[in-house]
Protein backbone atom coordinates (compact mmCIF):
# COMPACT_ATOMS: atom_id res chain seq x y z
CA UNK A 1 0.00 0.00 0.00
CA UNK A 2 2.79 2.40 0.96
CA UNK A 3 4.60 1.62 -2.32
CA UNK A 4 1.40 2.35 -4.28
CA UNK A 5 0.95 5.72 -2.56
CA UNK A 6 4.61 6.62 -3.17
CA UNK A 7 4.28 5.71 -6.85
CA UNK A 8 1.14 7.82 -7.09
CA UNK A 9 2.92 10.81 -5.53
CA UNK A 10 5.84 10.45 -7.95
CA UNK A 11 3.44 10.31 -10.90
CA UNK A 12 1.60 13.41 -9.69
CA UNK A 13 4.88 15.27 -9.21
CA UNK A 14 5.91 14.36 -12.74
CA UNK A 15 2.56 15.50 -14.13
CA UNK A 16 2.70 18.78 -12.23
CA UNK A 17 6.25 19.38 -13.40
CA UNK A 18 5.27 18.66 -17.00
CA UNK A 19 2.28 20.98 -16.76
CA UNK A 20 4.29 23.88 -15.35
CA UNK A 21 7.67 23.53 -17.02
CA UNK A 22 7.93 27.22 -17.88
CA UNK A 23 10.45 28.87 -15.56
CA UNK A 24 10.71 32.52 -16.48
CA UNK A 25 11.62 35.07 -13.84
CA UNK A 26 8.53 36.62 -12.18
CA UNK A 27 6.11 34.67 -14.33
CA UNK A 28 2.43 34.99 -13.42
CA UNK A 29 0.05 32.05 -13.17
CA UNK A 30 -2.31 31.42 -16.09
CA UNK A 31 -6.01 31.88 -15.31
CA UNK A 32 -6.89 28.44 -16.65
CA UNK A 33 -5.14 25.29 -17.79
CA UNK A 34 -4.01 25.55 -21.40
CA UNK A 35 -3.65 29.33 -21.35
CA UNK A 36 -0.51 31.44 -21.57
CA UNK A 37 1.12 33.13 -18.57
CA UNK A 38 2.36 36.71 -18.67
CA UNK A 39 5.89 37.62 -17.67
CA UNK A 40 5.92 40.24 -14.92
CA UNK A 41 6.44 43.05 -14.45
CA UNK A 42 4.39 43.52 -17.60
CA UNK A 43 6.18 45.93 -19.92
CA UNK A 44 3.87 47.92 -22.19
CA UNK A 45 5.36 48.76 -25.55
CA UNK A 46 4.98 52.24 -27.02
CA UNK A 47 3.47 50.49 -30.06
CA UNK A 48 0.17 50.42 -28.14
CA UNK A 49 -0.21 54.08 -29.14
CA UNK A 50 0.19 53.13 -32.79
CA UNK A 51 -2.29 50.27 -32.48
CA UNK A 52 -4.97 52.51 -30.98
CA UNK A 53 -4.54 55.11 -33.71
CA UNK A 54 -4.78 52.56 -36.53
CA UNK A 55 -7.67 50.45 -35.22
CA UNK A 56 -9.89 52.51 -32.93
CA UNK A 57 -12.20 49.62 -31.99
CA UNK A 58 -10.81 48.19 -28.74
CA UNK A 59 -12.93 45.03 -29.07
CA UNK A 60 -11.44 44.38 -32.52
CA UNK A 61 -7.91 44.69 -31.19
CA UNK A 62 -8.66 42.34 -28.29
CA UNK A 63 -10.33 39.83 -30.64
CA UNK A 64 -7.33 39.85 -32.93
CA UNK A 65 -4.79 39.32 -30.12
CA UNK A 66 -6.86 36.65 -28.37
CA UNK A 67 -7.21 34.87 -31.70
CA UNK A 68 -3.45 35.05 -32.26
CA UNK A 69 -2.87 33.48 -28.84
CA UNK A 70 -5.28 30.67 -29.61
CA UNK A 71 -3.74 29.92 -33.00
CA UNK A 72 -0.22 30.05 -31.55
CA UNK A 73 -0.94 27.07 -29.27
CA UNK A 74 -0.37 24.75 -32.24
CA UNK A 75 3.25 25.94 -32.37
CA UNK A 76 4.14 27.21 -28.88
CA UNK A 77 2.81 25.23 -25.91
CA UNK A 78 1.41 27.27 -22.97
CA UNK A 79 3.09 24.67 -20.72
CA UNK A 80 6.50 25.54 -22.12
CA UNK A 81 6.50 29.30 -22.76
CA UNK A 82 5.14 32.54 -21.34
CA UNK A 83 4.65 35.81 -23.19
CA UNK A 84 5.79 39.37 -23.60
CA UNK A 85 4.40 41.73 -26.25
CA UNK A 86 5.90 43.95 -28.96
CA UNK A 87 9.48 43.49 -27.75
CA UNK A 88 10.81 44.15 -31.25
CA UNK A 89 8.09 45.86 -33.33
CA UNK A 90 8.04 49.12 -31.40
CA UNK A 91 6.37 52.37 -32.43
CA UNK A 92 9.42 53.51 -34.41
CA UNK A 93 9.63 50.18 -36.24
CA UNK A 94 6.00 50.43 -37.34
CA UNK A 95 5.35 54.13 -37.84
CA UNK A 96 5.35 55.47 -41.38
CA UNK A 97 3.54 58.78 -40.97
CA UNK A 98 5.10 61.96 -42.36
CA UNK A 99 7.46 59.97 -44.55
CA UNK A 100 8.93 57.85 -41.76
CA UNK A 101 10.71 54.62 -42.71
CA UNK A 102 8.40 52.23 -40.84
CA UNK A 103 7.23 48.77 -41.79
CA UNK A 104 3.65 49.94 -42.25
CA UNK A 105 4.70 52.40 -44.93
CA UNK A 106 4.86 51.90 -48.67
CA UNK A 107 7.82 50.21 -50.29
CA UNK A 108 9.91 52.92 -51.96
CA UNK A 109 13.51 54.01 -52.45
CA UNK A 110 13.71 55.84 -49.12
CA UNK A 111 11.75 53.10 -47.30
CA UNK A 112 12.91 49.77 -48.72
CA UNK A 113 11.44 47.88 -45.73
CA UNK A 114 7.91 49.22 -46.21
CA UNK A 115 5.45 46.34 -46.48
CA UNK A 116 2.64 48.11 -48.32
CA UNK A 117 2.69 48.13 -52.14
CA UNK A 118 4.82 50.76 -53.84
CA UNK A 119 2.85 53.91 -54.75
CA UNK A 120 4.55 53.87 -58.15
CA UNK A 121 3.25 50.41 -59.00
CA UNK A 122 -0.31 49.26 -59.31
CA UNK A 123 -1.55 46.56 -56.95
CA UNK A 124 -3.37 43.72 -58.69
CA UNK A 125 -6.48 43.02 -56.61
CA UNK A 126 -7.77 40.31 -58.94
CA UNK A 127 -10.64 42.70 -59.68
CA UNK A 128 -8.49 45.40 -61.27
CA UNK A 129 -5.28 47.28 -60.54
CA UNK A 130 -5.22 49.99 -57.87
CA UNK A 131 -2.47 52.54 -57.34
CA UNK A 132 -1.52 53.62 -53.82
CA UNK A 133 -3.16 50.61 -52.19
CA UNK A 134 -2.97 50.30 -48.40
CA UNK A 135 -3.33 46.58 -47.70
CA UNK A 136 -1.39 46.14 -44.44
CA UNK A 137 -2.94 48.10 -41.57
CA UNK A 138 -1.02 46.94 -38.47
CA UNK A 139 1.28 44.30 -36.97
CA UNK A 140 0.68 42.70 -33.55
CA UNK A 141 3.49 40.77 -31.90
CA UNK A 142 3.64 38.18 -29.12
CA UNK A 143 7.03 36.98 -27.90
CA UNK A 144 7.43 33.56 -26.29
CA UNK A 145 10.06 32.97 -23.57
CA UNK A 146 11.27 30.01 -21.52
CA UNK A 147 14.03 30.31 -18.91
CA UNK A 148 14.13 34.01 -19.88
CA UNK A 149 15.26 33.08 -23.40
CA UNK A 150 13.36 33.86 -26.58
CA UNK A 151 11.78 30.68 -27.96
CA UNK A 152 9.56 32.04 -30.71
CA UNK A 153 7.47 34.92 -32.05
CA UNK A 154 3.86 35.17 -33.23
CA UNK A 155 2.69 38.05 -35.40
CA UNK A 156 -0.78 39.04 -36.58
CA UNK A 157 -0.89 40.94 -39.86
CA UNK A 158 -4.07 43.05 -39.91
CA UNK A 159 -5.13 43.66 -43.52
CA UNK A 160 -7.89 45.33 -45.50
CA UNK A 161 -9.84 43.01 -47.78
CA UNK A 162 -11.08 46.01 -49.77
CA UNK A 163 -9.11 49.02 -50.95
CA UNK A 164 -10.14 52.34 -52.48
CA UNK A 165 -9.25 53.09 -56.08
CA UNK A 166 -8.49 56.48 -57.67
CA UNK A 167 -12.19 57.16 -58.20
CA UNK A 168 -13.13 56.47 -54.60
CA UNK A 169 -14.66 53.07 -55.33
CA UNK A 170 -14.08 50.09 -53.06
CA UNK A 171 -12.38 47.17 -54.78
CA UNK A 172 -12.36 43.73 -53.18
CA UNK A 173 -9.10 41.78 -53.13
CA UNK A 174 -9.59 38.21 -54.31
CA UNK A 175 -8.46 35.34 -52.09
CA UNK A 176 -5.76 34.31 -54.56
CA UNK A 177 -4.24 37.80 -54.80
CA UNK A 178 -4.45 38.29 -51.04
CA UNK A 179 -2.65 35.02 -50.35
CA UNK A 180 0.05 35.95 -52.85
CA UNK A 181 0.55 39.33 -51.15
CA UNK A 182 0.62 37.76 -47.68
CA UNK A 183 3.20 35.12 -48.60
CA UNK A 184 5.55 37.69 -50.12
CA UNK A 185 5.03 40.18 -47.29
CA UNK A 186 5.42 37.60 -44.52
CA UNK A 187 8.68 36.44 -46.08
CA UNK A 188 10.00 40.02 -46.23
CA UNK A 189 8.98 40.64 -42.60
CA UNK A 190 10.71 37.49 -41.32
CA UNK A 191 13.90 38.34 -43.23
CA UNK A 192 13.83 41.89 -41.88
CA UNK A 193 13.42 40.78 -38.26
CA UNK A 194 16.20 38.20 -38.47
CA UNK A 195 18.59 40.78 -39.96
CA UNK A 196 17.49 43.66 -37.73
CA UNK A 197 17.58 42.00 -34.29
CA UNK A 198 20.45 39.85 -33.02
CA UNK A 199 18.19 37.99 -30.61
CA UNK A 200 16.06 36.65 -33.48
CA UNK A 201 18.38 34.02 -34.92
CA UNK A 202 17.43 31.45 -37.54
CA UNK A 203 16.76 29.06 -34.65
CA UNK A 204 13.87 31.20 -33.40
CA UNK A 205 10.65 30.10 -35.17
CA UNK A 206 8.25 32.81 -36.30
CA UNK A 207 4.52 32.24 -36.76
CA UNK A 208 2.51 34.75 -38.82
CA UNK A 209 -1.30 34.76 -39.03
CA UNK A 210 -3.19 37.10 -41.33
CA UNK A 211 -6.29 38.82 -39.94
CA UNK A 212 -8.80 40.42 -42.32
CA UNK A 213 -10.51 43.34 -40.61
CA UNK A 214 -13.75 42.63 -42.49
CA UNK A 215 -15.68 45.06 -44.64
CA UNK A 216 -19.29 43.94 -44.15
CA UNK A 217 -21.60 44.88 -41.27
CA UNK A 218 -22.00 41.21 -40.39
CA UNK A 219 -18.27 40.48 -40.06
CA UNK A 220 -16.10 41.23 -37.04
CA UNK A 221 -12.95 40.01 -38.77
CA UNK A 222 -11.37 36.68 -39.61
CA UNK A 223 -8.05 34.86 -39.64
CA UNK A 224 -7.65 33.60 -43.19
CA UNK A 225 -4.03 32.53 -43.80
CA UNK A 226 -0.93 31.53 -41.87
CA UNK A 227 2.77 30.90 -42.31
CA UNK A 228 5.29 29.20 -40.02
CA UNK A 229 8.98 29.96 -40.46
CA UNK A 230 11.44 27.56 -38.87
CA UNK A 231 14.63 28.93 -40.37
CA UNK A 232 14.28 30.87 -43.59
CA UNK A 233 11.63 28.72 -45.27
CA UNK A 234 7.92 29.25 -44.63
CA UNK A 235 5.09 26.72 -44.68
CA UNK A 236 1.73 28.27 -45.59
CA UNK A 237 -1.87 27.14 -45.13
CA UNK A 238 -5.37 28.60 -45.02
CA UNK A 239 -7.24 29.39 -41.81
CA UNK A 240 -10.95 29.43 -41.04
CA UNK A 241 -11.46 31.44 -37.86
CA UNK A 242 -14.21 34.07 -38.09
CA UNK A 243 -16.18 36.38 -35.80
CA UNK A 244 -19.73 37.37 -36.80
CA UNK A 245 -22.41 39.62 -35.38
CA UNK A 246 -25.51 37.83 -34.10
CA UNK A 247 -28.15 38.17 -35.39
CA UNK A 248 -26.99 38.82 -38.94
CA UNK A 249 -27.77 37.57 -42.42
CA UNK A 250 -24.38 35.88 -42.79
CA UNK A 251 -24.67 34.10 -39.45
CA UNK A 252 -28.17 32.83 -40.27
CA UNK A 253 -27.00 31.53 -43.65
CA UNK A 254 -23.94 29.78 -42.24
CA UNK A 255 -25.27 28.62 -38.85
CA UNK A 256 -28.99 28.07 -39.31
CA UNK A 257 -29.52 25.90 -36.24
CA UNK A 258 -27.67 28.13 -33.76
CA UNK A 259 -29.25 31.22 -35.33
CA UNK A 260 -32.71 29.76 -34.75
CA UNK A 261 -31.88 28.97 -31.13
CA UNK A 262 -30.52 32.48 -30.62
CA UNK A 263 -33.75 33.98 -32.01
CA UNK A 264 -35.77 31.92 -29.54
CA UNK A 265 -33.52 33.07 -26.67
CA UNK A 266 -33.69 36.68 -27.87
CA UNK A 267 -37.49 36.68 -28.07
CA UNK A 268 -37.87 35.18 -24.60
CA UNK A 269 -35.43 37.56 -22.93
CA UNK A 270 -36.81 40.68 -24.63
CA UNK A 271 -40.20 40.29 -22.93
CA UNK A 272 -39.20 39.41 -19.34
CA UNK A 273 -39.50 43.01 -18.14
CA UNK A 274 -42.07 45.67 -18.99
CA UNK A 275 -39.39 47.73 -20.76
CA UNK A 276 -37.95 46.03 -23.84
CA UNK A 277 -34.57 44.33 -23.33
CA UNK A 278 -32.12 44.28 -26.24
CA UNK A 279 -30.30 41.05 -26.94
CA UNK A 280 -27.34 40.84 -29.34
CA UNK A 281 -24.34 38.59 -29.65
CA UNK A 282 -20.97 37.84 -31.20
CA UNK A 283 -20.02 34.38 -32.41
CA UNK A 284 -16.57 32.89 -32.94
CA UNK A 285 -16.65 30.24 -35.65
CA UNK A 286 -13.79 27.88 -36.42
CA UNK A 287 -13.92 25.21 -39.10
CA UNK A 288 -17.68 25.85 -39.49
CA UNK A 289 -18.27 25.24 -35.77
CA UNK A 290 -19.49 27.91 -33.34
CA UNK A 291 -17.10 27.50 -30.40
CA UNK A 292 -17.90 30.72 -28.51
CA UNK A 293 -21.07 32.78 -28.28
CA UNK A 294 -21.02 36.01 -26.29
CA UNK A 295 -24.46 37.47 -25.60
CA UNK A 296 -25.19 40.94 -24.28
CA UNK A 297 -28.57 41.71 -22.71
CA UNK A 298 -29.29 45.40 -22.15
CA UNK A 299 -32.24 45.86 -19.81
CA UNK A 300 -33.85 48.70 -17.88
CA UNK A 301 -34.61 47.15 -14.54
CA UNK A 302 -35.96 49.58 -11.95
CA UNK A 303 -35.46 47.40 -8.89
CA UNK A 304 -33.37 44.55 -7.54
CA UNK A 305 -36.27 42.12 -8.01
CA UNK A 306 -36.58 43.00 -11.71
CA UNK A 307 -32.86 42.59 -12.31
CA UNK A 308 -32.81 39.30 -10.41
CA UNK A 309 -35.69 38.01 -12.54
CA UNK A 310 -33.94 38.73 -15.82
CA UNK A 311 -30.64 37.22 -14.61
CA UNK A 312 -32.43 34.04 -13.56
CA UNK A 313 -34.17 33.85 -16.92
CA UNK A 314 -30.94 34.57 -18.79
CA UNK A 315 -29.30 31.65 -16.98
CA UNK A 316 -32.16 29.18 -17.33
CA UNK A 317 -32.97 29.96 -20.96
CA UNK A 318 -29.44 29.10 -22.05
CA UNK A 319 -30.78 25.55 -22.16
CA UNK A 320 -32.24 26.41 -25.60
CA UNK A 321 -28.71 26.09 -27.04
CA UNK A 322 -28.11 22.43 -27.79
CA UNK A 323 -24.40 22.37 -28.64
CA UNK A 324 -22.02 21.49 -25.80
CA UNK A 325 -18.98 22.19 -28.00
CA UNK A 326 -19.50 25.94 -27.55
CA UNK A 327 -18.76 28.25 -24.62
CA UNK A 328 -21.62 30.62 -23.79
CA UNK A 329 -21.02 33.91 -21.99
CA UNK A 330 -23.88 36.27 -21.12
CA UNK A 331 -23.42 39.82 -19.86
CA UNK A 332 -26.49 41.48 -18.35
CA UNK A 333 -26.29 45.27 -18.51
CA UNK A 334 -28.56 47.59 -16.55
CA UNK A 335 -28.68 51.34 -16.93
CA UNK A 336 -25.80 51.65 -14.45
CA UNK A 337 -23.48 49.12 -16.11
CA UNK A 338 -22.81 45.39 -15.80
CA UNK A 339 -25.14 43.71 -13.32
CA UNK A 340 -24.29 40.05 -13.93
CA UNK A 341 -22.08 37.66 -15.91
CA UNK A 342 -23.26 34.16 -16.73
CA UNK A 343 -21.13 31.32 -18.07
CA UNK A 344 -21.82 27.91 -19.57
CA UNK A 345 -18.50 26.23 -20.39
CA UNK A 346 -17.71 23.73 -23.11
CA UNK A 347 -18.93 20.15 -22.44
CA UNK A 348 -21.49 21.34 -19.91
CA UNK A 349 -25.24 21.99 -19.78
CA UNK A 350 -25.00 23.83 -16.44
CA UNK A 351 -24.84 27.64 -16.35
CA UNK A 352 -23.28 29.62 -13.53
CA UNK A 353 -23.82 33.24 -12.49
CA UNK A 354 -20.28 34.54 -11.98
CA UNK A 355 -20.98 38.11 -10.89
CA UNK A 356 -24.07 39.76 -9.49
Tab-separated table of N, CA and C in Angstrom, residues 159-253:
chain	number	residue	atom	x	y	z
A	159	UNK	N	-5.062	43.196	-42.132
A	159	UNK	CA	-5.127	43.659	-43.519
A	159	UNK	C	-6.540	44.097	-43.885
A	160	UNK	N	-6.618	44.960	-44.891
A	160	UNK	CA	-7.890	45.332	-45.500
A	160	UNK	C	-8.212	44.341	-46.606
A	161	UNK	N	-9.467	43.888	-46.670
A	161	UNK	CA	-9.841	43.013	-47.779
A	161	UNK	C	-10.471	43.794	-48.929
A	162	UNK	N	-10.637	45.102	-48.709
A	162	UNK	CA	-11.079	46.010	-49.766
A	162	UNK	C	-10.196	47.247	-49.733
A	163	UNK	N	-9.897	47.797	-50.887
A	163	UNK	CA	-9.106	49.015	-50.954
A	163	UNK	C	-9.800	50.009	-51.886
A	164	UNK	N	-9.482	51.273	-51.708
A	164	UNK	CA	-10.136	52.338	-52.476
A	164	UNK	C	-9.305	52.693	-53.701
A	165	UNK	N	-9.972	52.730	-54.862
A	165	UNK	CA	-9.246	53.089	-56.083
A	165	UNK	C	-9.219	54.598	-56.279
A	166	UNK	N	-8.662	55.038	-57.397
A	166	UNK	CA	-8.486	56.475	-57.668
A	166	UNK	C	-9.806	57.225	-57.761
A	167	UNK	N	-10.879	56.519	-58.068
A	167	UNK	CA	-12.192	57.157	-58.205
A	167	UNK	C	-13.026	57.075	-56.933
A	168	UNK	N	-12.413	56.567	-55.873
A	168	UNK	CA	-13.127	56.475	-54.604
A	168	UNK	C	-13.996	55.242	-54.461
A	169	UNK	N	-13.870	54.296	-55.386
A	169	UNK	CA	-14.657	53.070	-55.327
A	169	UNK	C	-13.923	51.991	-54.529
A	170	UNK	N	-14.673	51.196	-53.803
A	170	UNK	CA	-14.082	50.089	-53.055
A	170	UNK	C	-13.896	48.887	-53.974
A	171	UNK	N	-12.701	48.326	-53.944
A	171	UNK	CA	-12.377	47.170	-54.785
A	171	UNK	C	-11.973	46.012	-53.876
A	172	UNK	N	-12.659	44.895	-54.011
A	172	UNK	CA	-12.364	43.730	-53.176
A	172	UNK	C	-11.130	43.003	-53.702
A	173	UNK	N	-10.284	42.566	-52.776
A	173	UNK	CA	-9.101	41.784	-53.127
A	173	UNK	C	-9.492	40.308	-53.131
A	174	UNK	N	-9.244	39.626	-54.229
A	174	UNK	CA	-9.595	38.211	-54.307
A	174	UNK	C	-8.721	37.382	-53.362
A	175	UNK	N	-9.201	36.208	-53.015
A	175	UNK	CA	-8.463	35.339	-52.094
A	175	UNK	C	-7.092	34.977	-52.661
A	176	UNK	N	-7.030	34.693	-53.956
A	176	UNK	CA	-5.761	34.314	-54.564
A	176	UNK	C	-4.743	35.443	-54.488
A	177	UNK	N	-5.169	36.664	-54.814
A	177	UNK	CA	-4.243	37.796	-54.804
A	177	UNK	C	-3.843	38.152	-53.372
A	178	UNK	N	-4.773	38.011	-52.432
A	178	UNK	CA	-4.451	38.294	-51.036
A	178	UNK	C	-3.420	37.297	-50.519
A	179	UNK	N	-3.602	36.027	-50.819
A	179	UNK	CA	-2.646	35.024	-50.354
A	179	UNK	C	-1.272	35.251	-50.959
A	180	UNK	N	-1.229	35.656	-52.215
A	180	UNK	CA	0.049	35.953	-52.853
A	180	UNK	C	0.750	37.111	-52.152
A	181	UNK	N	-0.016	38.168	-51.861
A	181	UNK	CA	0.552	39.325	-51.154
A	181	UNK	C	1.054	38.928	-49.772
A	182	UNK	N	0.268	38.128	-49.043
A	182	UNK	CA	0.623	37.758	-47.679
A	182	UNK	C	1.866	36.885	-47.636
A	183	UNK	N	2.011	35.972	-48.571
A	183	UNK	CA	3.201	35.124	-48.599
A	183	UNK	C	4.460	35.951	-48.842
A	184	UNK	N	4.397	36.845	-49.813
A	184	UNK	CA	5.550	37.688	-50.123
A	184	UNK	C	5.868	38.604	-48.944
A	185	UNK	N	4.836	39.225	-48.377
A	185	UNK	CA	5.028	40.183	-47.291
A	185	UNK	C	5.527	39.503	-46.026
A	186	UNK	N	4.973	38.335	-45.704
A	186	UNK	CA	5.422	37.601	-44.519
A	186	UNK	C	6.888	37.209	-44.658
A	187	UNK	N	7.282	36.785	-45.851
A	187	UNK	CA	8.680	36.435	-46.079
A	187	UNK	C	9.603	37.625	-45.884
A	188	UNK	N	9.206	38.800	-46.407
A	188	UNK	CA	10.004	40.018	-46.225
A	188	UNK	C	10.112	40.391	-44.748
A	189	UNK	N	8.993	40.263	-44.022
A	189	UNK	CA	8.978	40.636	-42.604
A	189	UNK	C	9.905	39.726	-41.794
A	190	UNK	N	9.848	38.429	-42.043
A	190	UNK	CA	10.714	37.488	-41.324
A	190	UNK	C	12.176	37.794	-41.604
A	191	UNK	N	12.513	38.015	-42.869
A	191	UNK	CA	13.900	38.338	-43.234
A	191	UNK	C	14.361	39.616	-42.548
A	192	UNK	N	13.489	40.615	-42.522
A	192	UNK	CA	13.826	41.886	-41.878
A	192	UNK	C	14.117	41.690	-40.391
A	193	UNK	N	13.260	40.940	-39.704
A	193	UNK	CA	13.420	40.775	-38.261
A	193	UNK	C	14.674	39.978	-37.930
A	194	UNK	N	14.995	38.984	-38.728
A	194	UNK	CA	16.203	38.204	-38.468
A	194	UNK	C	17.463	39.033	-38.700
A	195	UNK	N	17.425	39.928	-39.670
A	195	UNK	CA	18.586	40.777	-39.955
A	195	UNK	C	18.676	41.957	-38.991
A	196	UNK	N	17.542	42.434	-38.541
A	196	UNK	CA	17.493	43.660	-37.728
A	196	UNK	C	17.835	43.404	-36.259
A	197	UNK	N	17.446	42.239	-35.724
A	197	UNK	CA	17.583	41.998	-34.287
A	197	UNK	C	18.458	40.768	-34.042
A	198	UNK	N	19.520	40.945	-33.292
A	198	UNK	CA	20.454	39.854	-33.022
A	198	UNK	C	19.803	38.701	-32.272
A	199	UNK	N	18.828	39.018	-31.424
A	199	UNK	CA	18.190	37.991	-30.606
A	199	UNK	C	17.360	37.023	-31.455
A	200	UNK	N	16.909	37.482	-32.633
A	200	UNK	CA	16.057	36.646	-33.478
A	200	UNK	C	16.936	35.904	-34.484
A	201	UNK	N	17.536	34.827	-34.043
A	201	UNK	CA	18.381	34.024	-34.917
A	201	UNK	C	17.515	33.110	-35.778
A	202	UNK	N	18.157	32.381	-36.674
A	202	UNK	CA	17.427	31.453	-37.538
A	202	UNK	C	16.836	30.298	-36.748
A	203	UNK	N	17.290	30.120	-35.502
A	203	UNK	CA	16.763	29.055	-34.646
A	203	UNK	C	15.473	29.451	-33.933
A	204	UNK	N	15.092	30.724	-34.037
A	204	UNK	CA	13.867	31.204	-33.399
A	204	UNK	C	12.723	31.113	-34.412
A	205	UNK	N	11.761	30.216	-34.216
A	205	UNK	CA	10.652	30.101	-35.167
A	205	UNK	C	9.721	31.314	-35.087
A	206	UNK	N	9.164	31.680	-36.222
A	206	UNK	CA	8.246	32.813	-36.298
A	206	UNK	C	6.946	32.348	-36.952
A	207	UNK	N	5.851	32.591	-36.260
A	207	UNK	CA	4.517	32.245	-36.760
A	207	UNK	C	3.797	33.531	-37.148
A	208	UNK	N	3.225	33.566	-38.348
A	208	UNK	CA	2.509	34.751	-38.819
A	208	UNK	C	1.104	34.347	-39.246
A	209	UNK	N	0.093	35.002	-38.684
A	209	UNK	CA	-1.303	34.759	-39.033
A	209	UNK	C	-1.904	36.049	-39.571
A	210	UNK	N	-2.669	35.933	-40.633
A	210	UNK	CA	-3.193	37.101	-41.334
A	210	UNK	C	-4.664	37.314	-40.987
A	211	UNK	N	-4.963	38.488	-40.441
A	211	UNK	CA	-6.294	38.820	-39.941
A	211	UNK	C	-6.939	39.858	-40.850
A	212	UNK	N	-8.032	39.476	-41.500
A	212	UNK	CA	-8.797	40.418	-42.319
A	212	UNK	C	-9.757	41.189	-41.427
A	213	UNK	N	-9.692	42.507	-41.493
A	213	UNK	CA	-10.510	43.339	-40.609
A	213	UNK	C	-11.995	43.243	-40.938
A	214	UNK	N	-12.335	42.803	-42.142
A	214	UNK	CA	-13.746	42.628	-42.495
A	214	UNK	C	-14.363	43.922	-42.970
A	215	UNK	N	-15.096	43.854	-44.059
A	215	UNK	CA	-15.676	45.061	-44.642
A	215	UNK	C	-17.198	45.090	-44.570
A	216	UNK	N	-17.828	43.972	-44.218
A	216	UNK	CA	-19.288	43.944	-44.148
A	216	UNK	C	-19.760	44.221	-42.733
A	217	UNK	N	-21.028	44.612	-42.590
A	217	UNK	CA	-21.597	44.883	-41.271
A	217	UNK	C	-21.716	43.612	-40.442
A	218	UNK	N	-21.840	42.480	-41.110
A	218	UNK	CA	-21.999	41.215	-40.392
A	218	UNK	C	-20.688	40.737	-39.783
A	219	UNK	N	-19.570	41.053	-40.441
A	219	UNK	CA	-18.273	40.484	-40.056
A	219	UNK	C	-17.577	41.305	-38.992
A	220	UNK	N	-16.932	40.599	-38.059
A	220	UNK	CA	-16.099	41.228	-37.035
A	220	UNK	C	-14.632	40.873	-37.242
A	221	UNK	N	-14.318	40.360	-38.434
A	221	UNK	CA	-12.951	40.009	-38.769
A	221	UNK	C	-12.740	38.513	-38.825
A	222	UNK	N	-11.643	38.111	-39.481
A	222	UNK	CA	-11.369	36.683	-39.606
A	222	UNK	C	-9.887	36.438	-39.856
A	223	UNK	N	-9.392	35.331	-39.306
A	223	UNK	CA	-8.049	34.855	-39.640
A	223	UNK	C	-8.183	33.944	-40.852
A	224	UNK	N	-7.439	34.261	-41.916
A	224	UNK	CA	-7.648	33.596	-43.190
A	224	UNK	C	-6.436	32.850	-43.730
A	225	UNK	N	-5.226	33.138	-43.234
A	225	UNK	CA	-4.027	32.535	-43.799
A	225	UNK	C	-2.930	32.552	-42.753
A	226	UNK	N	-2.007	31.588	-42.847
A	226	UNK	CA	-0.929	31.529	-41.865
A	226	UNK	C	0.350	31.003	-42.501
A	227	UNK	N	1.462	31.399	-41.890
A	227	UNK	CA	2.765	30.902	-42.306
A	227	UNK	C	3.629	30.627	-41.092
A	228	UNK	N	4.396	29.558	-41.136
A	228	UNK	CA	5.285	29.201	-40.024
A	228	UNK	C	6.704	29.089	-40.574
A	229	UNK	N	7.609	29.880	-39.981
A	229	UNK	CA	8.981	29.960	-40.460
A	229	UNK	C	9.919	29.369	-39.416
A	230	UNK	N	10.428	28.196	-39.713
A	230	UNK	CA	11.435	27.561	-38.869
A	230	UNK	C	12.726	27.593	-39.676
A	231	UNK	N	13.541	28.624	-39.460
A	231	UNK	CA	14.633	28.930	-40.365
A	231	UNK	C	14.163	29.956	-41.376
A	232	UNK	N	14.636	29.878	-42.592
A	232	UNK	CA	14.282	30.874	-43.594
A	232	UNK	C	13.073	30.482	-44.428
A	233	UNK	N	12.719	29.195	-44.427
A	233	UNK	CA	11.626	28.721	-45.267
A	233	UNK	C	10.298	28.771	-44.518
A	234	UNK	N	9.235	29.172	-45.231
A	234	UNK	CA	7.919	29.246	-44.633
A	234	UNK	C	6.987	28.177	-45.158
A	235	UNK	N	6.134	27.666	-44.291
A	235	UNK	CA	5.092	26.723	-44.683
A	235	UNK	C	3.752	27.439	-44.512
A	236	UNK	N	2.953	27.479	-45.586
A	236	UNK	CA	1.728	28.267	-45.593
A	236	UNK	C	0.497	27.364	-45.656
A	237	UNK	N	-0.594	27.850	-45.057
A	237	UNK	CA	-1.867	27.136	-45.133
A	237	UNK	C	-2.999	28.103	-44.828
A	238	UNK	N	-4.207	27.746	-45.255
A	238	UNK	CA	-5.366	28.599	-45.022
A	238	UNK	C	-5.885	28.424	-43.600
A	239	UNK	N	-6.596	29.429	-43.117
A	239	UNK	CA	-7.240	29.395	-41.805
A	239	UNK	C	-8.728	29.666	-41.972
A	240	UNK	N	-9.515	29.182	-41.022
A	240	UNK	CA	-10.947	29.426	-41.039
A	240	UNK	C	-11.406	29.756	-39.619
A	241	UNK	N	-11.079	30.961	-39.191
A	241	UNK	CA	-11.461	31.441	-37.862
A	241	UNK	C	-12.113	32.810	-38.030
A	242	UNK	N	-13.423	32.888	-37.765
A	242	UNK	CA	-14.207	34.069	-38.093
A	242	UNK	C	-15.054	34.503	-36.906
A	243	UNK	N	-15.255	35.807	-36.781
A	243	UNK	CA	-16.179	36.379	-35.802
A	243	UNK	C	-17.321	37.065	-36.554
A	244	UNK	N	-18.570	36.784	-36.149
A	244	UNK	CA	-19.734	37.370	-36.802
A	244	UNK	C	-20.672	37.987	-35.778
A	245	UNK	N	-21.348	39.064	-36.191
A	245	UNK	CA	-22.409	39.622	-35.377
A	245	UNK	C	-23.603	38.676	-35.377
A	246	UNK	N	-24.299	38.631	-34.230
A	246	UNK	CA	-25.506	37.825	-34.097
A	246	UNK	C	-26.593	38.721	-33.501
A	247	UNK	N	-27.771	38.824	-34.130
A	247	UNK	CA	-28.147	38.173	-35.391
A	247	UNK	C	-27.573	38.920	-36.593
A	248	UNK	N	-27.399	38.216	-37.682
A	248	UNK	CA	-26.987	38.817	-38.945
A	248	UNK	C	-27.334	37.858	-40.073
A	249	UNK	N	-27.417	38.399	-41.267
A	249	UNK	CA	-27.771	37.574	-42.424
A	249	UNK	C	-26.735	36.480	-42.656
A	250	UNK	N	-25.451	36.853	-42.555
A	250	UNK	CA	-24.382	35.881	-42.791
A	250	UNK	C	-24.421	34.763	-41.765
A	251	UNK	N	-24.634	35.116	-40.496
A	251	UNK	CA	-24.672	34.100	-39.451
A	251	UNK	C	-25.841	33.146	-39.664
A	252	UNK	N	-26.995	33.673	-40.030
A	252	UNK	CA	-28.167	32.831	-40.268
A	252	UNK	C	-27.933	31.885	-41.427
A	253	UNK	N	-27.281	32.380	-42.487
A	253	UNK	CA	-27.002	31.533	-43.647
A	253	UNK	C	-26.011	30.428	-43.327
